[in-house]
């Protein structure tokens, strides 16, 4: 690695190397976690580079990355919510329809079809 200089136990990366990693992150090629794994760099270092060299992310702005499995889970849950909302809407339409039928029956036949718990049971 010609961009890395090792002095003692610490590694020092060239500015060119750091900017290249930040560009990979900003372009969406790699996540911070992937950069750390590929190059054996601590995530604090990568975040510091992003804050220093990024044109988009500045210090004081928190960067939150979701792992692929988390983003897939969020997408699945959003789909499920949309489906449940659609079903709820259909049920509400049916309920409104039945309530209208009951009110029409009450007007037409002058009987209350809805249960009335206050009326006594019939004697059979």
mmCIF file of N, CA and C in Angstrom:
data_model
loop_
_atom_site.group_PDB
_atom_site.id
_atom_site.type_symbol
_atom_site.label_atom_id
_atom_site.label_comp_id
_atom_site.label_asym_id
_atom_site.label_seq_id
_atom_site.Cartn_x
_atom_site.Cartn_y
_atom_site.Cartn_z
ATOM 1 N N UNK A 1 0.849 -1.175 0.000
ATOM 2 C CA UNK A 1 0.000 0.000 0.000
ATOM 3 C C UNK A 1 0.894 1.237 0.000
ATOM 4 N N UNK A 2 0.976 1.891 -1.127
ATOM 5 C CA UNK A 2 1.876 3.033 -1.207
ATOM 6 C C UNK A 2 1.302 4.286 -0.557
ATOM 7 N N UNK A 3 -0.027 4.294 -0.297
ATOM 8 C CA UNK A 3 -0.657 5.462 0.307
ATOM 9 C C UNK A 3 -0.643 5.416 1.833
ATOM 10 N N UNK A 4 -0.029 4.390 2.384
ATOM 11 C CA UNK A 4 -0.045 4.205 3.829
ATOM 12 C C UNK A 4 1.388 4.241 4.355
ATOM 13 N N UNK A 5 1.590 4.980 5.409
ATOM 14 C CA UNK A 5 2.888 5.054 6.050
ATOM 15 C C UNK A 5 2.717 4.558 7.473
ATOM 16 N N UNK A 6 3.543 3.594 7.877
ATOM 17 C CA UNK A 6 3.414 3.029 9.219
ATOM 18 C C UNK A 6 4.557 3.541 10.097
ATOM 19 N N UNK A 7 4.165 4.226 11.147
ATOM 20 C CA UNK A 7 5.132 4.705 12.130
ATOM 21 C C UNK A 7 4.750 4.107 13.472
ATOM 22 N N UNK A 8 5.542 3.180 13.949
ATOM 23 C CA UNK A 8 5.199 2.515 15.209
ATOM 24 C C UNK A 8 3.963 1.652 15.000
ATOM 25 N N UNK A 9 2.985 1.816 15.871
ATOM 26 C CA UNK A 9 1.755 1.029 15.773
ATOM 27 C C UNK A 9 0.662 1.756 15.016
ATOM 28 N N UNK A 10 0.859 3.041 14.711
ATOM 29 C CA UNK A 10 -0.175 3.831 14.041
ATOM 30 C C UNK A 10 0.024 3.839 12.542
ATOM 31 N N UNK A 11 -1.076 3.859 11.830
ATOM 32 C CA UNK A 11 -1.039 3.987 10.381
ATOM 33 C C UNK A 11 -1.417 5.407 10.010
ATOM 34 N N UNK A 12 -0.723 5.968 9.040
ATOM 35 C CA UNK A 12 -1.043 7.295 8.548
ATOM 36 C C UNK A 12 -1.403 7.175 7.074
ATOM 37 N N UNK A 13 -2.575 7.683 6.724
ATOM 38 C CA UNK A 13 -3.072 7.584 5.356
ATOM 39 C C UNK A 13 -2.889 8.916 4.648
ATOM 40 N N UNK A 14 -2.564 8.839 3.367
ATOM 41 C CA UNK A 14 -2.377 10.071 2.604
ATOM 42 C C UNK A 14 -3.721 10.755 2.389
ATOM 43 N N UNK A 15 -3.657 12.044 2.138
ATOM 44 C CA UNK A 15 -4.881 12.806 1.881
ATOM 45 C C UNK A 15 -5.588 12.277 0.642
ATOM 46 N N UNK A 16 -4.815 11.876 -0.341
ATOM 47 C CA UNK A 16 -5.359 11.308 -1.578
ATOM 48 C C UNK A 16 -6.183 10.043 -1.284
ATOM 49 N N UNK A 17 -5.632 9.178 -0.428
ATOM 50 C CA UNK A 17 -6.314 7.944 -0.034
ATOM 51 C C UNK A 17 -7.616 8.263 0.707
ATOM 52 N N UNK A 18 -7.549 9.213 1.636
ATOM 53 C CA UNK A 18 -8.725 9.593 2.423
ATOM 54 C C UNK A 18 -9.819 10.155 1.521
ATOM 55 N N UNK A 19 -9.436 11.037 0.607
ATOM 56 C CA UNK A 19 -10.422 11.625 -0.309
ATOM 57 C C UNK A 19 -11.065 10.562 -1.200
ATOM 58 N N UNK A 20 -10.272 9.584 -1.616
ATOM 59 C CA UNK A 20 -10.803 8.495 -2.452
ATOM 60 C C UNK A 20 -11.855 7.703 -1.682
ATOM 61 N N UNK A 21 -11.599 7.432 -0.393
ATOM 62 C CA UNK A 21 -12.580 6.691 0.411
ATOM 63 C C UNK A 21 -13.847 7.525 0.615
ATOM 64 N N UNK A 22 -13.685 8.822 0.841
ATOM 65 C CA UNK A 22 -14.850 9.705 1.015
ATOM 66 C C UNK A 22 -15.667 9.757 -0.278
ATOM 67 N N UNK A 23 -15.000 9.805 -1.413
ATOM 68 C CA UNK A 23 -15.709 9.806 -2.705
ATOM 69 C C UNK A 23 -16.469 8.501 -2.920
ATOM 70 N N UNK A 24 -15.871 7.378 -2.520
ATOM 71 C CA UNK A 24 -16.561 6.091 -2.629
ATOM 72 C C UNK A 24 -17.817 6.079 -1.754
ATOM 73 N N UNK A 25 -17.688 6.666 -0.573
ATOM 74 C CA UNK A 25 -18.832 6.733 0.334
ATOM 75 C C UNK A 25 -19.927 7.636 -0.244
ATOM 76 N N UNK A 26 -19.551 8.826 -0.702
ATOM 77 C CA UNK A 26 -20.532 9.784 -1.212
ATOM 78 C C UNK A 26 -21.224 9.296 -2.479
ATOM 79 N N UNK A 27 -20.509 8.554 -3.305
ATOM 80 C CA UNK A 27 -21.109 8.063 -4.549
ATOM 81 C C UNK A 27 -22.037 6.878 -4.299
ATOM 82 N N UNK A 28 -21.973 6.316 -3.104
ATOM 83 C CA UNK A 28 -22.837 5.189 -2.771
ATOM 84 C C UNK A 28 -22.225 3.844 -3.123
ATOM 85 N N UNK A 29 -20.975 3.856 -3.584
ATOM 86 C CA UNK A 29 -20.305 2.596 -3.927
ATOM 87 C C UNK A 29 -20.123 1.723 -2.684
ATOM 88 N N UNK A 30 -19.705 2.361 -1.593
ATOM 89 C CA UNK A 30 -19.426 1.640 -0.351
ATOM 90 C C UNK A 30 -20.037 2.371 0.830
ATOM 91 N N UNK A 31 -20.385 1.609 1.846
ATOM 92 C CA UNK A 31 -20.841 2.202 3.097
ATOM 93 C C UNK A 31 -19.627 2.368 4.006
ATOM 94 N N UNK A 32 -19.800 3.083 5.089
ATOM 95 C CA UNK A 32 -18.707 3.264 6.046
ATOM 96 C C UNK A 32 -18.250 1.905 6.567
ATOM 97 N N UNK A 33 -19.195 1.055 6.857
ATOM 98 C CA UNK A 33 -18.875 -0.274 7.376
ATOM 99 C C UNK A 33 -18.042 -1.077 6.375
ATOM 100 N N UNK A 34 -18.406 -0.979 5.094
ATOM 101 C CA UNK A 34 -17.656 -1.707 4.065
ATOM 102 C C UNK A 34 -16.245 -1.151 3.910
ATOM 103 N N UNK A 35 -16.108 0.165 3.961
ATOM 104 C CA UNK A 35 -14.780 0.784 3.867
ATOM 105 C C UNK A 35 -13.916 0.315 5.029
ATOM 106 N N UNK A 36 -14.486 0.290 6.227
ATOM 107 C CA UNK A 36 -13.736 -0.151 7.410
ATOM 108 C C UNK A 36 -13.258 -1.587 7.251
ATOM 109 N N UNK A 37 -14.142 -2.449 6.756
ATOM 110 C CA UNK A 37 -13.787 -3.856 6.588
ATOM 111 C C UNK A 37 -12.738 -4.051 5.497
ATOM 112 N N UNK A 38 -12.928 -3.397 4.361
ATOM 113 C CA UNK A 38 -12.016 -3.578 3.230
ATOM 114 C C UNK A 38 -10.599 -3.116 3.524
ATOM 115 N N UNK A 39 -10.477 -1.996 4.217
ATOM 116 C CA UNK A 39 -9.165 -1.401 4.405
ATOM 117 C C UNK A 39 -8.635 -1.534 5.827
ATOM 118 N N UNK A 40 -9.408 -2.142 6.723
ATOM 119 C CA UNK A 40 -8.954 -2.325 8.102
ATOM 120 C C UNK A 40 -8.814 -1.010 8.845
ATOM 121 N N UNK A 41 -9.769 -0.121 8.608
ATOM 122 C CA UNK A 41 -9.736 1.209 9.210
ATOM 123 C C UNK A 41 -10.841 1.291 10.259
ATOM 124 N N UNK A 42 -10.599 2.005 11.327
ATOM 125 C CA UNK A 42 -11.627 2.218 12.344
ATOM 126 C C UNK A 42 -12.706 3.156 11.818
ATOM 127 N N UNK A 43 -13.952 2.925 12.243
ATOM 128 C CA UNK A 43 -15.041 3.761 11.722
ATOM 129 C C UNK A 43 -14.927 5.213 12.169
ATOM 130 N N UNK A 44 -14.321 5.475 13.316
ATOM 131 C CA UNK A 44 -14.142 6.857 13.763
ATOM 132 C C UNK A 44 -13.249 7.613 12.780
ATOM 133 N N UNK A 45 -12.224 6.945 12.273
ATOM 134 C CA UNK A 45 -11.336 7.577 11.289
ATOM 135 C C UNK A 45 -12.096 7.915 10.017
ATOM 136 N N UNK A 46 -12.886 6.968 9.542
ATOM 137 C CA UNK A 46 -13.640 7.191 8.302
ATOM 138 C C UNK A 46 -14.626 8.340 8.485
ATOM 139 N N UNK A 47 -15.322 8.372 9.603
ATOM 140 C CA UNK A 47 -16.261 9.465 9.853
ATOM 141 C C UNK A 47 -15.534 10.814 9.934
ATOM 142 N N UNK A 48 -14.361 10.829 10.540
ATOM 143 C CA UNK A 48 -13.577 12.064 10.595
ATOM 144 C C UNK A 48 -13.194 12.521 9.189
ATOM 145 N N UNK A 49 -12.821 11.571 8.326
ATOM 146 C CA UNK A 49 -12.481 11.918 6.944
ATOM 147 C C UNK A 49 -13.699 12.483 6.219
ATOM 148 N N UNK A 50 -14.842 11.873 6.465
ATOM 149 C CA UNK A 50 -16.071 12.337 5.806
ATOM 150 C C UNK A 50 -16.368 13.771 6.238
ATOM 151 N N UNK A 51 -16.262 14.034 7.522
ATOM 152 C CA UNK A 51 -16.527 15.385 8.017
ATOM 153 C C UNK A 51 -15.507 16.387 7.470
ATOM 154 N N UNK A 52 -14.271 15.936 7.287
ATOM 155 C CA UNK A 52 -13.216 16.836 6.846
ATOM 156 C C UNK A 52 -13.241 17.078 5.325
ATOM 157 N N UNK A 53 -13.442 16.009 4.536
ATOM 158 C CA UNK A 53 -13.283 16.120 3.093
ATOM 159 C C UNK A 53 -14.590 16.119 2.310
ATOM 160 N N UNK A 54 -15.686 15.842 2.942
ATOM 161 C CA UNK A 54 -16.958 15.740 2.225
ATOM 162 C C UNK A 54 -17.503 17.116 1.872
ATOM 163 N N UNK A 55 -18.108 17.188 0.704
ATOM 164 C CA UNK A 55 -18.767 18.436 0.302
ATOM 165 C C UNK A 55 -20.209 18.445 0.800
ATOM 166 N N UNK A 56 -20.715 17.279 1.187
ATOM 167 C CA UNK A 56 -22.109 17.143 1.609
ATOM 168 C C UNK A 56 -22.231 17.080 3.127
ATOM 169 N N UNK A 57 -21.508 16.191 3.746
ATOM 170 C CA UNK A 57 -21.613 15.966 5.195
ATOM 171 C C UNK A 57 -20.608 16.821 5.941
ATOM 172 N N UNK A 58 -21.091 17.588 6.878
ATOM 173 C CA UNK A 58 -20.234 18.460 7.670
ATOM 174 C C UNK A 58 -20.260 18.040 9.132
ATOM 175 N N UNK A 59 -19.262 18.461 9.879
ATOM 176 C CA UNK A 59 -19.191 18.130 11.301
ATOM 177 C C UNK A 59 -20.405 18.708 12.023
ATOM 178 N N UNK A 60 -20.940 17.967 12.949
ATOM 179 C CA UNK A 60 -22.121 18.397 13.692
ATOM 180 C C UNK A 60 -23.393 17.809 13.114
ATOM 181 N N UNK A 61 -23.310 17.257 11.912
ATOM 182 C CA UNK A 61 -24.452 16.592 11.297
ATOM 183 C C UNK A 61 -24.236 15.095 11.475
ATOM 184 N N UNK A 62 -25.172 14.449 12.102
ATOM 185 C CA UNK A 62 -25.020 13.028 12.397
ATOM 186 C C UNK A 62 -25.335 12.199 11.163
ATOM 187 N N UNK A 63 -24.476 11.257 10.848
ATOM 188 C CA UNK A 63 -24.662 10.361 9.715
ATOM 189 C C UNK A 63 -25.220 9.055 10.256
ATOM 190 N N UNK A 64 -26.358 8.645 9.727
ATOM 191 C CA UNK A 64 -26.962 7.385 10.149
ATOM 192 C C UNK A 64 -27.100 6.509 8.924
ATOM 193 N N UNK A 65 -26.500 5.340 8.971
ATOM 194 C CA UNK A 65 -26.602 4.395 7.867
ATOM 195 C C UNK A 65 -27.404 3.196 8.331
ATOM 196 N N UNK A 66 -28.279 2.743 7.453
ATOM 197 C CA UNK A 66 -29.001 1.520 7.749
ATOM 198 C C UNK A 66 -28.325 0.387 6.998
ATOM 199 N N UNK A 67 -28.220 -0.739 7.660
ATOM 200 C CA UNK A 67 -27.656 -1.879 6.956
ATOM 201 C C UNK A 67 -28.668 -2.347 5.920
ATOM 202 N N UNK A 68 -28.195 -3.136 4.971
ATOM 203 C CA UNK A 68 -29.069 -3.597 3.897
ATOM 204 C C UNK A 68 -30.274 -4.344 4.443
ATOM 205 N N UNK A 69 -30.048 -5.174 5.442
ATOM 206 C CA UNK A 69 -31.154 -5.937 5.999
ATOM 207 C C UNK A 69 -32.160 -5.013 6.675
ATOM 208 N N UNK A 70 -31.677 -3.947 7.306
ATOM 209 C CA UNK A 70 -32.586 -2.997 7.953
ATOM 210 C C UNK A 70 -33.413 -2.256 6.922
ATOM 211 N N UNK A 71 -32.773 -1.832 5.831
ATOM 212 C CA UNK A 71 -33.521 -1.096 4.811
ATOM 213 C C UNK A 71 -34.529 -2.015 4.128
ATOM 214 N N UNK A 72 -34.159 -3.285 3.911
ATOM 215 C CA UNK A 72 -35.114 -4.241 3.337
ATOM 216 C C UNK A 72 -36.290 -4.449 4.274
ATOM 217 N N UNK A 73 -36.004 -4.531 5.563
ATOM 218 C CA UNK A 73 -37.060 -4.728 6.557
ATOM 219 C C UNK A 73 -38.010 -3.529 6.560
ATOM 220 N N UNK A 74 -37.441 -2.322 6.468
ATOM 221 C CA UNK A 74 -38.264 -1.114 6.440
ATOM 222 C C UNK A 74 -39.165 -1.126 5.198
ATOM 223 N N UNK A 75 -38.609 -1.499 4.050
ATOM 224 C CA UNK A 75 -39.401 -1.562 2.813
ATOM 225 C C UNK A 75 -40.528 -2.578 2.931
ATOM 226 N N UNK A 76 -40.219 -3.749 3.505
ATOM 227 C CA UNK A 76 -41.261 -4.782 3.699
ATOM 228 C C UNK A 76 -42.366 -4.270 4.617
ATOM 229 N N UNK A 77 -41.969 -3.621 5.704
ATOM 230 C CA UNK A 77 -42.961 -3.102 6.645
ATOM 231 C C UNK A 77 -43.801 -1.991 6.020
ATOM 232 N N UNK A 78 -43.177 -1.151 5.194
ATOM 233 C CA UNK A 78 -43.939 -0.102 4.512
ATOM 234 C C UNK A 78 -44.957 -0.708 3.551
ATOM 235 N N UNK A 79 -44.564 -1.779 2.852
ATOM 236 C CA UNK A 79 -45.506 -2.474 1.961
ATOM 237 C C UNK A 79 -46.662 -3.057 2.754
ATOM 238 N N UNK A 80 -46.334 -3.662 3.889
ATOM 239 C CA UNK A 80 -47.364 -4.276 4.729
ATOM 240 C C UNK A 80 -48.327 -3.215 5.253
ATOM 241 N N UNK A 81 -47.809 -2.079 5.657
ATOM 242 C CA UNK A 81 -48.653 -0.978 6.138
ATOM 243 C C UNK A 81 -49.585 -0.514 5.032
ATOM 244 N N UNK A 82 -49.046 -0.363 3.824
ATOM 245 C CA UNK A 82 -49.871 0.073 2.688
ATOM 246 C C UNK A 82 -50.990 -0.932 2.414
ATOM 247 N N UNK A 83 -50.673 -2.218 2.478
ATOM 248 C CA UNK A 83 -51.680 -3.253 2.244
ATOM 249 C C UNK A 83 -52.753 -3.228 3.332
ATOM 250 N N UNK A 84 -52.333 -3.077 4.573
ATOM 251 C CA UNK A 84 -53.295 -3.016 5.677
ATOM 252 C C UNK A 84 -54.179 -1.776 5.584
ATOM 253 N N UNK A 85 -53.594 -0.653 5.169
ATOM 254 C CA UNK A 85 -54.399 0.562 4.991
ATOM 255 C C UNK A 85 -55.423 0.374 3.880
ATOM 256 N N UNK A 86 -55.018 -0.321 2.803
ATOM 257 C CA UNK A 86 -55.942 -0.595 1.701
ATOM 258 C C UNK A 86 -57.099 -1.476 2.183
ATOM 259 N N UNK A 87 -56.773 -2.524 2.939
ATOM 260 C CA UNK A 87 -57.809 -3.417 3.464
ATOM 261 C C UNK A 87 -58.734 -2.681 4.433
ATOM 262 N N UNK A 88 -58.165 -1.841 5.263
ATOM 263 C CA UNK A 88 -58.965 -1.064 6.206
ATOM 264 C C UNK A 88 -59.927 -0.148 5.454
ATOM 265 N N UNK A 89 -59.453 0.457 4.391
ATOM 266 C CA UNK A 89 -60.307 1.313 3.570
ATOM 267 C C UNK A 89 -61.469 0.537 2.971
ATOM 268 N N UNK A 90 -61.182 -0.677 2.486
ATOM 269 C CA UNK A 90 -62.252 -1.520 1.927
ATOM 270 C C UNK A 90 -63.277 -1.875 2.997
ATOM 271 N N UNK A 91 -62.812 -2.224 4.165
ATOM 272 C CA UNK A 91 -63.726 -2.575 5.259
ATOM 273 C C UNK A 91 -64.585 -1.377 5.653
ATOM 274 N N UNK A 92 -63.996 -0.204 5.665
ATOM 275 C CA UNK A 92 -64.747 0.999 6.011
ATOM 276 C C UNK A 92 -65.831 1.276 4.978
ATOM 277 N N UNK A 93 -65.524 1.065 3.705
ATOM 278 C CA UNK A 93 -66.525 1.254 2.652
ATOM 279 C C UNK A 93 -67.681 0.279 2.845
ATOM 280 N N UNK A 94 -67.357 -0.996 3.144
ATOM 281 C CA UNK A 94 -68.411 -1.996 3.386
ATOM 282 C C UNK A 94 -69.250 -1.607 4.598
ATOM 283 N N UNK A 95 -68.604 -1.163 5.649
ATOM 284 C CA UNK A 95 -69.321 -0.769 6.861
ATOM 285 C C UNK A 95 -70.272 0.391 6.569
ATOM 286 N N UNK A 96 -69.782 1.386 5.838
ATOM 287 C CA UNK A 96 -70.640 2.522 5.470
ATOM 288 C C UNK A 96 -71.828 2.049 4.637
ATOM 289 N N UNK A 97 -71.587 1.111 3.729
ATOM 290 C CA UNK A 97 -72.650 0.567 2.878
ATOM 291 C C UNK A 97 -73.714 -0.139 3.734
ATOM 292 N N UNK A 98 -73.267 -0.989 4.669
ATOM 293 C CA UNK A 98 -74.211 -1.710 5.529
ATOM 294 C C UNK A 98 -74.995 -0.762 6.444
ATOM 295 N N UNK A 99 -74.325 0.251 6.948
ATOM 296 C CA UNK A 99 -75.022 1.218 7.803
ATOM 297 C C UNK A 99 -76.097 1.963 7.000
ATOM 298 N N UNK A 100 -75.789 2.285 5.755
ATOM 299 C CA UNK A 100 -76.772 2.944 4.891
ATOM 300 C C UNK A 100 -77.953 2.012 4.608
ATOM 301 N N UNK A 101 -77.676 0.718 4.396
ATOM 302 C CA UNK A 101 -78.758 -0.253 4.194
ATOM 303 C C UNK A 101 -79.666 -0.331 5.417
ATOM 304 N N UNK A 102 -79.046 -0.329 6.604
ATOM 305 C CA UNK A 102 -79.836 -0.385 7.829
ATOM 306 C C UNK A 102 -80.720 0.853 7.985
ATOM 307 N N UNK A 103 -80.174 2.012 7.668
ATOM 308 C CA UNK A 103 -80.994 3.228 7.801
ATOM 309 C C UNK A 103 -82.108 3.253 6.753
ATOM 310 N N UNK A 104 -81.841 2.733 5.552
ATOM 311 C CA UNK A 104 -82.885 2.672 4.521
ATOM 312 C C UNK A 104 -83.992 1.692 4.931
ATOM 313 N N UNK A 105 -83.594 0.552 5.535
ATOM 314 C CA UNK A 105 -84.583 -0.422 5.991
ATOM 315 C C UNK A 105 -85.439 0.172 7.105
ATOM 316 N N UNK A 106 -84.811 0.935 7.966
ATOM 317 C CA UNK A 106 -85.552 1.564 9.055
ATOM 318 C C UNK A 106 -86.578 2.557 8.510
ATOM 319 N N UNK A 107 -86.174 3.352 7.519
ATOM 320 C CA UNK A 107 -87.090 4.326 6.913
ATOM 321 C C UNK A 107 -88.202 3.633 6.126
ATOM 322 N N UNK A 108 -87.841 2.609 5.347
ATOM 323 C CA UNK A 108 -88.810 1.945 4.469
ATOM 324 C C UNK A 108 -89.799 1.085 5.245
ATOM 325 N N UNK A 109 -89.288 0.248 6.152
ATOM 326 C CA UNK A 109 -90.143 -0.721 6.846
ATOM 327 C C UNK A 109 -90.497 -0.294 8.266
ATOM 328 N N UNK A 110 -89.984 0.818 8.704
ATOM 329 C CA UNK A 110 -90.249 1.358 10.031
ATOM 330 C C UNK A 110 -89.904 0.354 11.139
ATOM 331 N N UNK A 111 -88.783 -0.331 10.938
ATOM 332 C CA UNK A 111 -88.277 -1.243 11.977
ATOM 333 C C UNK A 111 -86.793 -0.969 12.193
ATOM 334 N N UNK A 112 -86.386 -1.196 13.411
ATOM 335 C CA UNK A 112 -84.980 -1.003 13.743
ATOM 336 C C UNK A 112 -84.299 -2.364 13.702
ATOM 337 N N UNK A 113 -83.481 -2.577 12.697
ATOM 338 C CA UNK A 113 -82.815 -3.869 12.529
ATOM 339 C C UNK A 113 -81.615 -4.001 13.451
ATOM 340 N N UNK A 114 -81.010 -2.889 13.805
ATOM 341 C CA UNK A 114 -79.849 -2.932 14.687
ATOM 342 C C UNK A 114 -80.254 -3.503 16.038
ATOM 343 N N UNK A 115 -79.344 -4.187 16.676
ATOM 344 C CA UNK A 115 -79.649 -4.774 17.968
ATOM 345 C C UNK A 115 -79.915 -3.682 18.981
ATOM 346 N N UNK A 116 -80.933 -3.908 19.752
ATOM 347 C CA UNK A 116 -81.256 -2.980 20.820
ATOM 348 C C UNK A 116 -81.262 -3.807 22.096
ATOM 349 N N UNK A 117 -80.288 -3.613 22.936
ATOM 350 C CA UNK A 117 -80.124 -4.445 24.121
ATOM 351 C C UNK A 117 -81.139 -4.104 25.214
ATOM 352 N N UNK A 118 -81.840 -3.010 25.073
ATOM 353 C CA UNK A 118 -82.798 -2.620 26.096
ATOM 354 C C UNK A 118 -84.143 -3.334 25.922
ATOM 355 N N UNK A 119 -84.412 -3.918 24.782
ATOM 356 C CA UNK A 119 -85.697 -4.597 24.571
ATOM 357 C C UNK A 119 -85.684 -5.953 25.233
ATOM 358 N N UNK A 120 -86.825 -6.344 25.793
ATOM 359 C CA UNK A 120 -86.896 -7.664 26.460
ATOM 360 C C UNK A 120 -86.915 -8.770 25.416
ATOM 361 N N UNK A 121 -86.484 -9.967 25.814
ATOM 362 C CA UNK A 121 -86.494 -11.119 24.918
ATOM 363 C C UNK A 121 -87.921 -11.527 24.614
ATOM 364 N N UNK A 122 -88.098 -12.065 23.423
ATOM 365 C CA UNK A 122 -89.426 -12.562 23.062
ATOM 366 C C UNK A 122 -89.710 -13.848 23.822
ATOM 367 N N UNK A 123 -90.995 -14.096 24.115
ATOM 368 C CA UNK A 123 -91.363 -15.297 24.881
ATOM 369 C C UNK A 123 -91.758 -16.389 23.893
ATOM 370 N N UNK A 124 -90.966 -17.357 23.776
ATOM 371 C CA UNK A 124 -91.261 -18.474 22.859
ATOM 372 C C UNK A 124 -91.348 -19.759 23.575
#
